[in-house]
Amino acid sequence: MNCIKMSENVFQLKVNIEEPGYLFEGLWPVPNGVSINSYLVKGEKTAIIDLTQDIYDLTQSFELQLEQAGAGLEALDFVIINHMEPDHSGLLRDLAKRNSTCRFVCSKKAAPLLEQFSSVPMDRVDTVEDGDSLDLGHGMVLHFHLIPNVHWPETMATYLDRAKILFPCDAFGSYGAVKDQVFDDQLSEERAAFFEQEALRYYANIVATFSPFVEKAINKLDSLEINVIAPSHGIVWRKDPAVIINHYKRYASYAKGPAEPEVCLVWASMYGNTGKSIASLIKGIRSEGVDITVFRAPQDDLGHMLAAAWKSAGLVFAMPTYEYKMFPPMAQVIEDLMVKKIKNRKVLRVGSYGWVGGAEKDFRKKTEKAGWDIMDSIEFQGCPTDSDLCAMEEAGKELAQKIKQFCNQA
Ligand SMILES: Cc1cc2nc3c(=O)[nH]c(=O)nc-3n(C[C@H](O)[C@H](O)[C@H](O)COP(=O)(O)O)c2cc1C
Ligand SMILES: [Fe+2]
Ligand SMILES: [Fe+2]
């Protein structure tokens, strides 16, 4: 990987994590990889904005690129820490040891984390307030804007006014390894669509819980004239930064609902009885021309499920009763949807039971705070009868109609 010159004296340094089976944040599969981007700005003094993770051989590649950009860890004057999550700060501990003079610039909330996570002595840390700036000389001035809780409390964005580049760290980021095509204007239509999917899944997995803060951050940064958005994951937006801003606005709005007129259906089944209902549900939903994405728990990946659920106005859950409660893999899915605060959806639940059931009560209890509009559930003992299957097709159709109405009203 080579460093990329973005404009006069501004460079991007980038690594890709593509190891098979790697879980981002120890949790989320990234089958298409993920990039970690940082940026070097040279004035009279040199600053690096965000660092890289300290795994595999990433730091080695990172340092080579730093040298290509005409710097080296030892030559840095300032290290700007927009965000202390270790995917961007892993190298910090080593850097602080090898470079004994550079200053570390971060928000007040980040300062104790620098010490706790990376043993950076506090007398080397300069904290900044919202709106503060740092003059690197030769007209290169960095401005700092606090954007707390996108997605950690200490987060800030850095803005280079000369080139009108915003470095917002995780905000406006996406999954997906980035190779030769680094900028939005280099992407084919297909690659642009790929990165939109990767941005949605990144958002749903990493940022979704903090959507009200994303909206606040976007409103706050609105006053800046932005020519380029250079996030810490994914591609750089220089042709039209409004594209990713609008995607993020839309994703944040899904938190309150309604989202897109689509359905995310998740099903789980031990012996196939609940599984027999899926075709009828899909048929009913599709009969109204509503798109549906189908997942099975626990076989399918939660990260992809969350992305589909986040953008869908309708949710369908099909699961049997297990020890008087929901079948555990589905209970896990529901819990994760609650953590992500997926609210205000049109919802249908179906499922099989053996003797007295219990999944229904458990489901209602665990979702009561979500503000979901839940239709009458369809439960059946053992195998669904033809009349159960008809009822499910009807219910699917009714759900799809409700969704269309819900989305049209918004
Ligand atoms: C381990 C286990 C626990 C179960 N617990 C309950 C229960 O608490 N209440 C109930 O009504 N049925 C219970 N059942 C019966 C299942 O809900 C029933 O067999 C159902 O048809 C399974 O649907 P499936 O084929 O979609 O997995 C249990 C079944 C198994 C295997
Ligand atoms: Fe992060
Ligand atoms: Fe990150």
Tab-separated table of C-alpha atoms and ligand atoms in Angstrom:
chain	number	residue	atom	x	y	z
A	1	MET	CA	0.000	0.000	0.000
A	2	ASN	CA	1.320	3.462	-0.911
A	3	CYS	CA	0.610	6.762	0.732
A	4	ILE	CA	-1.746	8.960	-1.260
A	5	LYS	CA	-1.209	12.645	-1.835
A	6	MET	CA	-4.577	14.332	-1.277
A	7	SER	CA	-3.573	17.940	-1.828
A	8	GLU	CA	-0.489	20.090	-1.293
A	9	ASN	CA	1.144	18.763	1.896
A	10	VAL	CA	-1.774	16.523	2.853
A	11	PHE	CA	-1.369	12.741	2.615
A	12	GLN	CA	-3.476	9.719	3.382
A	13	LEU	CA	-1.879	6.684	5.040
A	14	LYS	CA	-4.012	3.606	4.865
A	15	VAL	CA	-4.004	-0.049	5.862
A	16	ASN	CA	-6.589	-2.735	5.127
A	17	ILE	CA	-7.623	-5.524	7.462
A	18	GLU	CA	-8.569	-8.447	5.257
A	19	GLU	CA	-7.592	-11.483	7.335
A	20	PRO	CA	-10.224	-14.210	6.881
A	21	GLY	CA	-12.378	-14.562	9.987
A	22	TYR	CA	-11.293	-11.224	11.437
A	23	LEU	CA	-14.013	-9.681	13.596
A	24	PHE	CA	-14.057	-5.895	13.744
A	25	GLU	CA	-14.440	-4.719	17.356
A	26	GLY	CA	-14.087	-8.422	18.170
A	27	LEU	CA	-17.686	-8.880	17.040
A	28	TRP	CA	-18.556	-7.892	13.483
A	29	PRO	CA	-17.523	-9.993	10.476
A	30	VAL	CA	-16.007	-7.879	7.696
A	31	PRO	CA	-16.044	-10.244	4.710
A	32	ASN	CA	-15.027	-7.395	2.407
A	33	GLY	CA	-12.343	-6.093	4.750
A	34	VAL	CA	-12.077	-2.701	6.370
A	35	SER	CA	-9.609	0.121	5.872
A	36	ILE	CA	-8.061	2.216	8.605
A	37	ASN	CA	-7.111	5.651	7.321
A	38	SER	CA	-5.009	8.330	8.886
A	39	TYR	CA	-3.801	11.618	7.516
A	40	LEU	CA	-0.571	13.590	7.543
A	41	VAL	CA	-0.608	17.389	7.298
A	42	LYS	CA	2.628	19.277	6.779
A	43	GLY	CA	3.162	22.944	7.535
A	44	GLU	CA	6.321	24.194	9.184
A	45	LYS	CA	5.390	21.542	11.705
A	46	THR	CA	4.023	18.119	10.878
A	47	ALA	CA	0.854	16.648	12.340
A	48	ILE	CA	-0.682	13.241	11.977
A	49	ILE	CA	-4.428	12.903	12.387
A	50	ASP	CA	-5.334	9.560	13.954
A	51	LEU	CA	-3.097	6.517	13.931
A	52	THR	CA	-3.581	2.854	13.191
A	53	GLN	CA	-4.284	-0.460	14.886
A	54	ASP	CA	-1.420	-2.485	16.264
A	55	ILE	CA	-2.179	-5.934	14.793
A	56	TYR	CA	-0.760	-8.175	12.068
A	57	ASP	CA	1.842	-6.166	10.156
A	58	LEU	CA	-0.277	-3.020	9.936
A	59	THR	CA	2.087	-0.738	11.785
A	60	GLN	CA	4.954	-1.762	9.511
A	61	SER	CA	3.024	-0.805	6.380
A	62	PHE	CA	1.870	2.367	8.107
A	63	GLU	CA	5.411	3.430	8.895
A	64	LEU	CA	6.573	2.776	5.352
A	65	GLN	CA	3.849	5.064	4.061
A	66	LEU	CA	4.779	7.692	6.616
A	67	GLU	CA	8.292	7.655	5.193
A	68	GLN	CA	6.928	7.906	1.650
A	69	ALA	CA	5.125	11.035	2.780
A	70	GLY	CA	8.453	12.463	3.892
A	71	ALA	CA	8.008	11.991	7.611
A	72	GLY	CA	8.653	9.249	10.146
A	73	LEU	CA	7.299	8.539	13.604
A	74	GLU	CA	10.296	10.318	15.094
A	75	ALA	CA	9.722	13.425	12.951
A	76	LEU	CA	6.122	14.104	13.956
A	77	ASP	CA	5.481	17.302	15.899
A	78	PHE	CA	1.804	16.763	16.694
A	79	VAL	CA	-0.402	13.708	17.001
A	80	ILE	CA	-4.068	14.592	16.738
A	81	ILE	CA	-6.254	12.022	18.463
A	82	ASN	CA	-9.798	12.460	17.225
A	83	HIS	CA	-10.899	9.201	18.847
A	84	MET	CA	-9.234	6.808	21.266
A	85	GLU	CA	-10.673	3.489	20.075
A	86	PRO	CA	-7.696	1.166	19.543
A	87	ASP	CA	-8.286	0.796	15.789
A	88	HIS	CA	-6.888	4.343	15.599
A	89	SER	CA	-4.712	4.525	18.675
A	90	GLY	CA	-2.973	1.128	18.757
A	91	LEU	CA	0.307	2.649	17.645
A	92	LEU	CA	0.143	5.384	20.267
A	93	ARG	CA	2.059	3.605	23.023
A	94	ASP	CA	4.979	2.827	20.727
A	95	LEU	CA	4.973	6.295	19.199
A	96	ALA	CA	5.103	8.004	22.597
A	97	LYS	CA	8.209	5.971	23.444
A	98	ARG	CA	9.996	6.483	20.147
A	99	ASN	CA	9.246	10.165	19.760
A	100	SER	CA	10.022	11.976	22.993
A	101	THR	CA	9.126	15.479	21.844
A	102	CYS	CA	5.834	15.355	19.951
A	103	ARG	CA	2.694	16.782	21.556
A	104	PHE	CA	-0.568	14.860	21.729
A	105	VAL	CA	-3.656	16.904	20.941
A	106	CYS	CA	-7.090	15.672	21.963
A	107	SER	CA	-10.358	16.590	23.666
A	108	LYS	CA	-10.532	16.883	27.460
A	109	LYS	CA	-12.457	13.644	27.657
A	110	ALA	CA	-9.794	11.823	25.653
A	111	ALA	CA	-6.873	12.892	27.855
A	112	PRO	CA	-7.311	10.308	30.640
A	113	LEU	CA	-7.798	7.616	28.005
A	114	LEU	CA	-4.425	8.424	26.458
A	115	GLU	CA	-2.867	7.681	29.799
A	116	GLN	CA	-4.962	4.612	30.624
A	117	PHE	CA	-4.893	2.917	27.233
A	118	SER	CA	-1.464	3.940	25.974
A	119	SER	CA	0.614	5.216	28.929
A	120	VAL	CA	1.062	8.659	27.369
A	121	PRO	CA	2.278	11.004	30.146
A	122	MET	CA	-0.188	13.809	30.821
A	123	ASP	CA	2.506	16.500	30.535
A	124	ARG	CA	2.745	15.682	26.823
A	125	VAL	CA	-0.977	16.098	26.195
A	126	ASP	CA	-2.616	19.349	25.040
A	127	THR	CA	-6.371	19.311	25.417
A	128	VAL	CA	-8.531	21.407	23.139
A	129	GLU	CA	-11.964	22.948	23.521
A	130	ASP	CA	-14.582	23.118	20.833
A	131	GLY	CA	-13.467	25.608	18.151
A	132	ASP	CA	-9.797	25.699	19.187
A	133	SER	CA	-7.156	25.643	16.475
A	134	LEU	CA	-3.545	24.640	15.951
A	135	ASP	CA	-1.334	26.568	13.546
A	136	LEU	CA	1.224	24.291	11.866
A	137	GLY	CA	2.753	27.185	9.933
A	138	HIS	CA	2.815	27.837	6.171
A	139	GLY	CA	-0.904	28.574	6.350
A	140	MET	CA	-1.865	25.114	7.553
A	141	VAL	CA	-4.266	25.600	10.459
A	142	LEU	CA	-6.211	22.761	12.039
A	143	HIS	CA	-9.523	23.481	13.758
A	144	PHE	CA	-11.115	21.139	16.283
A	145	HIS	CA	-14.835	20.474	16.611
A	146	LEU	CA	-16.112	18.246	19.375
A	147	ILE	CA	-18.622	15.655	18.186
A	148	PRO	CA	-19.185	13.679	21.399
A	149	ASN	CA	-20.660	10.189	21.252
A	150	VAL	CA	-20.026	9.581	17.571
A	151	HIS	CA	-19.483	6.960	18.855
A	152	TRP	CA	-17.246	7.361	21.929
A	153	PRO	CA	-17.671	10.328	24.307
A	154	GLU	CA	-14.266	11.866	23.581
A	155	THR	CA	-14.667	12.088	19.799
A	156	MET	CA	-13.802	15.201	17.831
A	157	ALA	CA	-13.436	16.119	14.164
A	158	THR	CA	-10.474	18.036	12.751
A	159	TYR	CA	-10.835	20.544	9.916
A	160	LEU	CA	-8.093	21.911	7.687
A	161	ASP	CA	-9.496	25.214	6.475
A	162	ARG	CA	-6.916	25.842	3.764
A	163	ALA	CA	-7.965	22.750	1.780
A	164	LYS	CA	-11.426	22.619	3.373
A	165	ILE	CA	-10.917	18.999	4.355
A	166	LEU	CA	-12.851	17.508	7.252
A	167	PHE	CA	-11.223	14.614	9.107
A	168	PRO	CA	-14.164	13.263	11.139
A	169	CYS	CA	-12.611	9.925	12.173
A	170	ASP	CA	-15.350	7.259	12.384
A	171	ALA	CA	-18.171	9.571	11.337
A	172	PHE	CA	-19.009	9.096	7.625
A	173	GLY	CA	-16.983	5.885	7.600
A	174	SER	CA	-17.735	2.593	5.891
A	175	TYR	CA	-16.530	-0.983	5.866
A	176	GLY	CA	-14.781	-2.372	2.794
A	177	ALA	CA	-11.068	-2.600	2.024
A	178	VAL	CA	-9.876	0.326	-0.096
A	179	LYS	CA	-7.294	-0.392	-2.789
A	180	ASP	CA	-6.321	1.870	-5.698
A	181	GLN	CA	-9.612	3.697	-5.853
A	182	VAL	CA	-9.521	5.905	-2.824
A	183	PHE	CA	-11.800	8.777	-3.849
A	184	ASP	CA	-15.520	8.811	-4.660
A	185	ASP	CA	-14.862	10.126	-8.182
A	186	GLN	CA	-12.783	7.028	-8.987
A	187	LEU	CA	-15.594	4.573	-8.280
A	188	SER	CA	-17.679	2.807	-10.895
A	189	GLU	CA	-21.427	2.782	-10.265
A	190	GLU	CA	-21.064	-0.755	-8.959
A	191	ARG	CA	-18.290	0.170	-6.510
A	192	ALA	CA	-20.236	3.212	-5.355
A	193	ALA	CA	-23.226	0.954	-4.608
A	194	PHE	CA	-20.869	-1.460	-2.818
A	195	PHE	CA	-19.574	1.311	-0.545
A	196	GLU	CA	-23.092	2.484	0.160
A	197	GLN	CA	-23.946	-1.011	1.440
A	198	GLU	CA	-20.725	-1.084	3.423
A	199	ALA	CA	-21.492	2.345	4.907
A	200	LEU	CA	-24.953	1.215	5.999
A	201	ARG	CA	-23.629	-1.941	7.649
A	202	TYR	CA	-20.828	0.008	9.322
A	203	TYR	CA	-23.384	2.517	10.570
A	204	ALA	CA	-25.798	-0.165	11.846
A	205	ASN	CA	-23.017	-2.071	13.619
A	206	ILE	CA	-20.911	0.734	15.022
A	207	VAL	CA	-22.769	4.034	15.195
A	208	ALA	CA	-26.524	3.299	15.176
A	209	THR	CA	-27.054	3.440	18.943
A	210	PHE	CA	-25.745	7.000	18.901
A	211	SER	CA	-27.950	8.316	16.094
A	212	PRO	CA	-29.201	11.414	17.988
A	213	PHE	CA	-25.545	12.409	18.419
A	214	VAL	CA	-24.855	11.789	14.737
A	215	GLU	CA	-27.657	14.226	13.901
A	216	LYS	CA	-26.231	16.781	16.325
A	217	ALA	CA	-22.770	16.395	14.824
A	218	ILE	CA	-24.047	16.802	11.267
A	219	ASN	CA	-25.954	19.954	12.233
A	220	LYS	CA	-22.921	21.337	13.982
A	221	LEU	CA	-20.532	20.667	11.091
A	222	ASP	CA	-23.038	22.173	8.666
A	223	SER	CA	-21.531	25.620	9.190
A	224	LEU	CA	-18.191	24.489	7.724
A	225	GLU	CA	-17.429	24.770	4.052
A	226	ILE	CA	-16.432	21.200	3.259
A	227	ASN	CA	-14.748	20.261	-0.015
A	228	VAL	CA	-13.516	16.871	1.141
A	229	ILE	CA	-14.590	14.382	3.809
A	230	ALA	CA	-11.700	12.152	4.788
A	231	PRO	CA	-12.955	9.552	7.276
A	232	SER	CA	-10.962	6.954	9.160
A	233	HIS	CA	-12.661	4.014	7.386
A	234	GLY	CA	-13.610	3.681	3.728
A	235	ILE	CA	-13.310	6.032	0.807
A	236	VAL	CA	-12.611	9.763	0.707
A	237	TRP	CA	-15.422	11.983	-0.565
A	238	ARG	CA	-14.085	14.837	-2.671
A	239	LYS	CA	-16.368	14.939	-5.720
A	240	ASP	CA	-19.515	15.176	-3.665
A	241	PRO	CA	-19.196	14.987	0.129
A	242	ALA	CA	-22.942	15.641	0.361
A	243	VAL	CA	-23.516	12.045	-0.773
A	244	ILE	CA	-22.101	10.518	2.401
A	245	ILE	CA	-23.514	13.310	4.581
A	246	ASN	CA	-26.974	12.563	3.203
A	247	HIS	CA	-26.515	8.814	3.651
A	248	TYR	CA	-25.615	9.392	7.293
A	249	LYS	CA	-28.547	11.787	7.768
A	250	ARG	CA	-30.862	9.125	6.373
A	251	TYR	CA	-29.345	6.346	8.498
A	252	ALA	CA	-29.681	8.508	11.610
A	253	SER	CA	-33.322	9.227	10.789
A	254	TYR	CA	-34.091	5.481	10.704
A	255	ALA	CA	-33.581	5.453	14.473
A	256	LYS	CA	-36.896	7.202	14.899
A	257	GLY	CA	-38.567	5.430	11.986
A	258	PRO	CA	-40.093	4.898	9.628
A	259	ALA	CA	-37.237	3.533	7.629
A	260	GLU	CA	-37.461	2.184	4.053
A	261	PRO	CA	-40.622	0.355	2.927
A	262	GLU	CA	-38.918	-3.011	3.230
A	263	VAL	CA	-39.041	-6.037	5.520
A	264	CYS	CA	-36.276	-7.767	7.412
A	265	LEU	CA	-37.370	-11.300	8.312
A	266	VAL	CA	-35.374	-13.339	10.806
A	267	TRP	CA	-36.321	-16.945	11.454
A	268	ALA	CA	-35.072	-19.732	13.656
A	269	SER	CA	-36.226	-23.310	13.933
A	270	MET	CA	-35.031	-26.448	15.690
A	271	TYR	CA	-36.952	-29.095	13.742
A	272	GLY	CA	-38.357	-27.179	10.804
A	273	ASN	CA	-41.930	-26.549	11.984
A	274	THR	CA	-41.505	-22.788	12.254
A	275	GLY	CA	-39.365	-22.965	9.130
A	276	LYS	CA	-42.389	-24.195	7.158
A	277	SER	CA	-44.093	-20.835	7.631
A	278	ILE	CA	-41.417	-18.731	5.935
A	279	ALA	CA	-42.465	-19.290	2.326
A	280	SER	CA	-46.053	-18.186	3.079
A	281	LEU	CA	-44.887	-15.081	4.906
A	282	ILE	CA	-42.585	-14.133	2.037
A	283	LYS	CA	-45.338	-14.747	-0.518
A	284	GLY	CA	-47.751	-12.473	1.354
A	285	ILE	CA	-45.213	-9.679	1.762
A	286	ARG	CA	-44.057	-9.854	-1.857
A	287	SER	CA	-47.642	-9.828	-3.126
A	288	GLU	CA	-47.687	-6.153	-2.149
A	289	GLY	CA	-44.430	-5.437	-3.984
A	290	VAL	CA	-42.488	-4.919	-0.759
A	291	ASP	CA	-38.843	-6.073	-0.717
A	292	ILE	CA	-37.755	-8.536	1.915
A	293	THR	CA	-34.381	-9.693	3.230
A	294	VAL	CA	-34.342	-13.066	4.973
A	295	PHE	CA	-31.929	-14.288	7.643
A	296	ARG	CA	-31.752	-17.387	9.771
A	297	ALA	CA	-30.538	-17.327	13.371
A	298	PRO	CA	-28.035	-18.420	14.496
A	299	GLN	CA	-26.664	-19.407	11.063
A	300	ASP	CA	-26.482	-15.922	9.557
A	301	ASP	CA	-24.327	-13.067	10.728
A	302	LEU	CA	-25.800	-10.567	13.121
A	303	GLY	CA	-23.942	-7.618	11.568
A	304	HIS	CA	-25.751	-8.112	8.251
A	305	MET	CA	-29.068	-8.668	10.052
A	306	LEU	CA	-28.688	-5.398	11.917
A	307	ALA	CA	-28.023	-3.491	8.707
A	308	ALA	CA	-31.177	-4.883	7.090
A	309	ALA	CA	-33.270	-4.326	10.223
A	310	TRP	CA	-31.949	-0.783	10.582
A	311	LYS	CA	-33.184	0.244	7.158
A	312	SER	CA	-36.483	-1.705	7.163
A	313	ALA	CA	-39.786	-0.265	8.349
A	314	GLY	CA	-41.081	-3.820	8.837
A	315	LEU	CA	-39.666	-6.652	10.931
A	316	VAL	CA	-40.804	-10.272	11.025
A	317	PHE	CA	-39.623	-12.764	13.620
A	318	ALA	CA	-40.363	-16.458	13.349
A	319	MET	CA	-39.201	-18.679	16.186
A	320	PRO	CA	-40.430	-21.576	18.318
A	321	THR	CA	-40.784	-21.806	22.069
A	322	TYR	CA	-37.822	-23.246	23.917
A	323	GLU	CA	-37.989	-23.919	27.650
A	324	TYR	CA	-40.962	-21.531	28.036
A	325	LYS	CA	-39.155	-18.713	26.251
A	326	MET	CA	-38.014	-17.666	22.795
A	327	PHE	CA	-35.609	-20.026	21.065
A	328	PRO	CA	-32.282	-18.659	22.438
A	329	PRO	CA	-30.609	-17.579	19.168
A	330	MET	CA	-33.641	-15.398	18.468
A	331	ALA	CA	-33.613	-14.015	22.020
A	332	GLN	CA	-30.052	-12.935	21.239
A	333	VAL	CA	-31.122	-11.222	18.018
A	334	ILE	CA	-33.901	-9.385	19.847
A	335	GLU	CA	-31.522	-8.299	22.575
A	336	ASP	CA	-29.102	-6.917	19.988
A	337	LEU	CA	-31.882	-5.012	18.240
A	338	MET	CA	-32.805	-3.490	21.600
A	339	VAL	CA	-29.191	-2.478	22.244
A	340	LYS	CA	-29.158	-0.724	18.863
A	341	LYS	CA	-32.425	1.027	19.810
A	342	ILE	CA	-34.315	-0.073	16.711
A	343	LYS	CA	-37.622	1.648	17.386
A	344	ASN	CA	-40.943	2.458	15.771
A	345	ARG	CA	-41.341	-0.468	13.384
A	346	LYS	CA	-44.275	-2.516	12.082
A	347	VAL	CA	-43.755	-6.014	13.420
A	348	LEU	CA	-45.133	-9.539	13.036
A	349	ARG	CA	-44.211	-12.636	15.025
A	350	VAL	CA	-45.040	-16.238	14.271
A	351	GLY	CA	-43.859	-19.556	15.651
A	352	SER	CA	-44.426	-23.133	16.664
A	353	TYR	CA	-44.768	-24.532	20.176
A	354	GLY	CA	-45.092	-28.026	21.634
A	355	TRP	CA	-47.302	-27.836	24.677
A	356	VAL	CA	-48.151	-24.496	26.301
A	357	GLY	CA	-45.850	-22.099	24.445
A	358	GLY	CA	-44.041	-19.217	26.158
A	359	ALA	CA	-42.099	-17.557	23.301
A	360	GLU	CA	-44.907	-15.081	22.682
A	361	LYS	CA	-44.957	-13.743	26.249
A	362	ASP	CA	-41.170	-13.578	26.320
A	363	PHE	CA	-41.088	-11.739	22.967
A	364	ARG	CA	-43.667	-9.139	24.064
A	365	LYS	CA	-41.878	-8.526	27.338
A	366	LYS	CA	-38.436	-8.130	25.788
A	367	THR	CA	-39.635	-5.730	23.103
A	368	GLU	CA	-42.104	-3.635	25.092
A	369	LYS	CA	-39.807	-0.597	25.304
A	370	ALA	CA	-39.120	-0.462	21.562
A	371	GLY	CA	-42.404	1.202	20.629
A	372	TRP	CA	-43.068	-1.434	17.980
A	373	ASP	CA	-46.526	-1.761	16.469
A	374	ILE	CA	-46.877	-5.548	16.765
A	375	MET	CA	-49.658	-7.323	14.857
A	376	ASP	CA	-51.543	-10.271	16.360
A	377	SER	CA	-49.060	-13.110	16.455
A	378	ILE	CA	-49.683	-16.431	14.751
A	379	GLU	CA	-48.761	-19.426	16.851
A	380	PHE	CA	-49.361	-23.060	16.007
A	381	GLN	CA	-48.826	-26.326	17.817
A	382	GLY	CA	-46.278	-28.509	16.045
A	383	CYS	CA	-46.549	-28.309	12.273
A	384	PRO	CA	-48.486	-25.426	10.673
A	385	THR	CA	-51.783	-26.492	9.060
A	386	ASP	CA	-52.900	-25.257	5.652
A	387	SER	CA	-55.117	-22.771	7.392
A	388	ASP	CA	-52.133	-21.534	9.489
A	389	LEU	CA	-50.179	-21.079	6.274
A	390	CYS	CA	-53.040	-19.109	4.696
A	391	ALA	CA	-53.224	-16.948	7.814
A	392	MET	CA	-49.511	-16.276	7.529
A	393	GLU	CA	-49.728	-15.312	3.895
A	394	GLU	CA	-52.575	-12.941	4.800
A	395	ALA	CA	-50.622	-11.518	7.741
A	396	GLY	CA	-47.592	-10.956	5.498
A	397	LYS	CA	-49.773	-9.083	3.035
A	398	GLU	CA	-51.349	-6.989	5.793
A	399	LEU	CA	-47.923	-6.147	7.217
A	400	ALA	CA	-46.718	-5.022	3.784
A	401	GLN	CA	-49.781	-2.793	3.386
A	402	LYS	CA	-49.212	-1.252	6.800
A	403	ILE	CA	-45.581	-0.582	5.921
A	404	LYS	CA	-46.452	1.164	2.678
A	405	GLN	CA	-48.983	3.350	4.469
A	406	PHE	CA	-46.544	4.065	7.303
A	407	CYS	CA	-43.787	5.118	4.896
A	408	ASN	CA	-46.105	7.198	2.723
A	409	GLN	CA	-47.320	9.134	5.730
A	410	ALA	CA	-43.818	10.152	6.739
B	1	LIG	C1	-35.269	-28.198	24.030
B	1	LIG	C2	-36.698	-27.895	23.738
B	1	LIG	C3	-37.421	-27.125	24.621
B	1	LIG	C4	-38.767	-26.863	24.369
B	1	LIG	N1	-39.447	-26.077	25.241
B	1	LIG	C5	-40.784	-25.856	25.017
B	1	LIG	C6	-41.564	-25.079	25.919
B	1	LIG	O1	-41.074	-24.577	26.917
B	1	LIG	N2	-42.859	-24.856	25.657
B	1	LIG	C7	-43.464	-25.385	24.556
B	1	LIG	O2	-44.657	-25.186	24.339
B	1	LIG	N3	-42.759	-26.136	23.683
B	1	LIG	C8	-41.456	-26.378	23.898
B	1	LIG	N4	-40.735	-27.161	23.022
B	1	LIG	C9	-41.395	-27.722	21.859
B	1	LIG	C10	-41.122	-26.906	20.603
B	1	LIG	O3	-41.546	-25.574	20.787
B	1	LIG	C11	-41.853	-27.570	19.456
B	1	LIG	O4	-41.261	-28.829	19.204
B	1	LIG	C12	-41.868	-26.756	18.192
B	1	LIG	O5	-42.663	-27.390	17.215
B	1	LIG	C13	-40.447	-26.579	17.629
B	1	LIG	O6	-40.539	-25.817	16.486
B	1	LIG	P1	-39.405	-25.912	15.369
B	1	LIG	O7	-39.601	-27.210	14.630
B	1	LIG	O8	-39.623	-24.725	14.523
B	1	LIG	O9	-38.090	-25.907	16.076
B	1	LIG	C14	-39.385	-27.419	23.245
B	1	LIG	C15	-38.634	-28.205	22.381
B	1	LIG	C16	-37.317	-28.459	22.613
B	1	LIG	C17	-36.546	-29.318	21.664
B	2	FE	FE	-14.538	3.915	16.767
B	3	FE	FE	-12.797	3.340	13.860
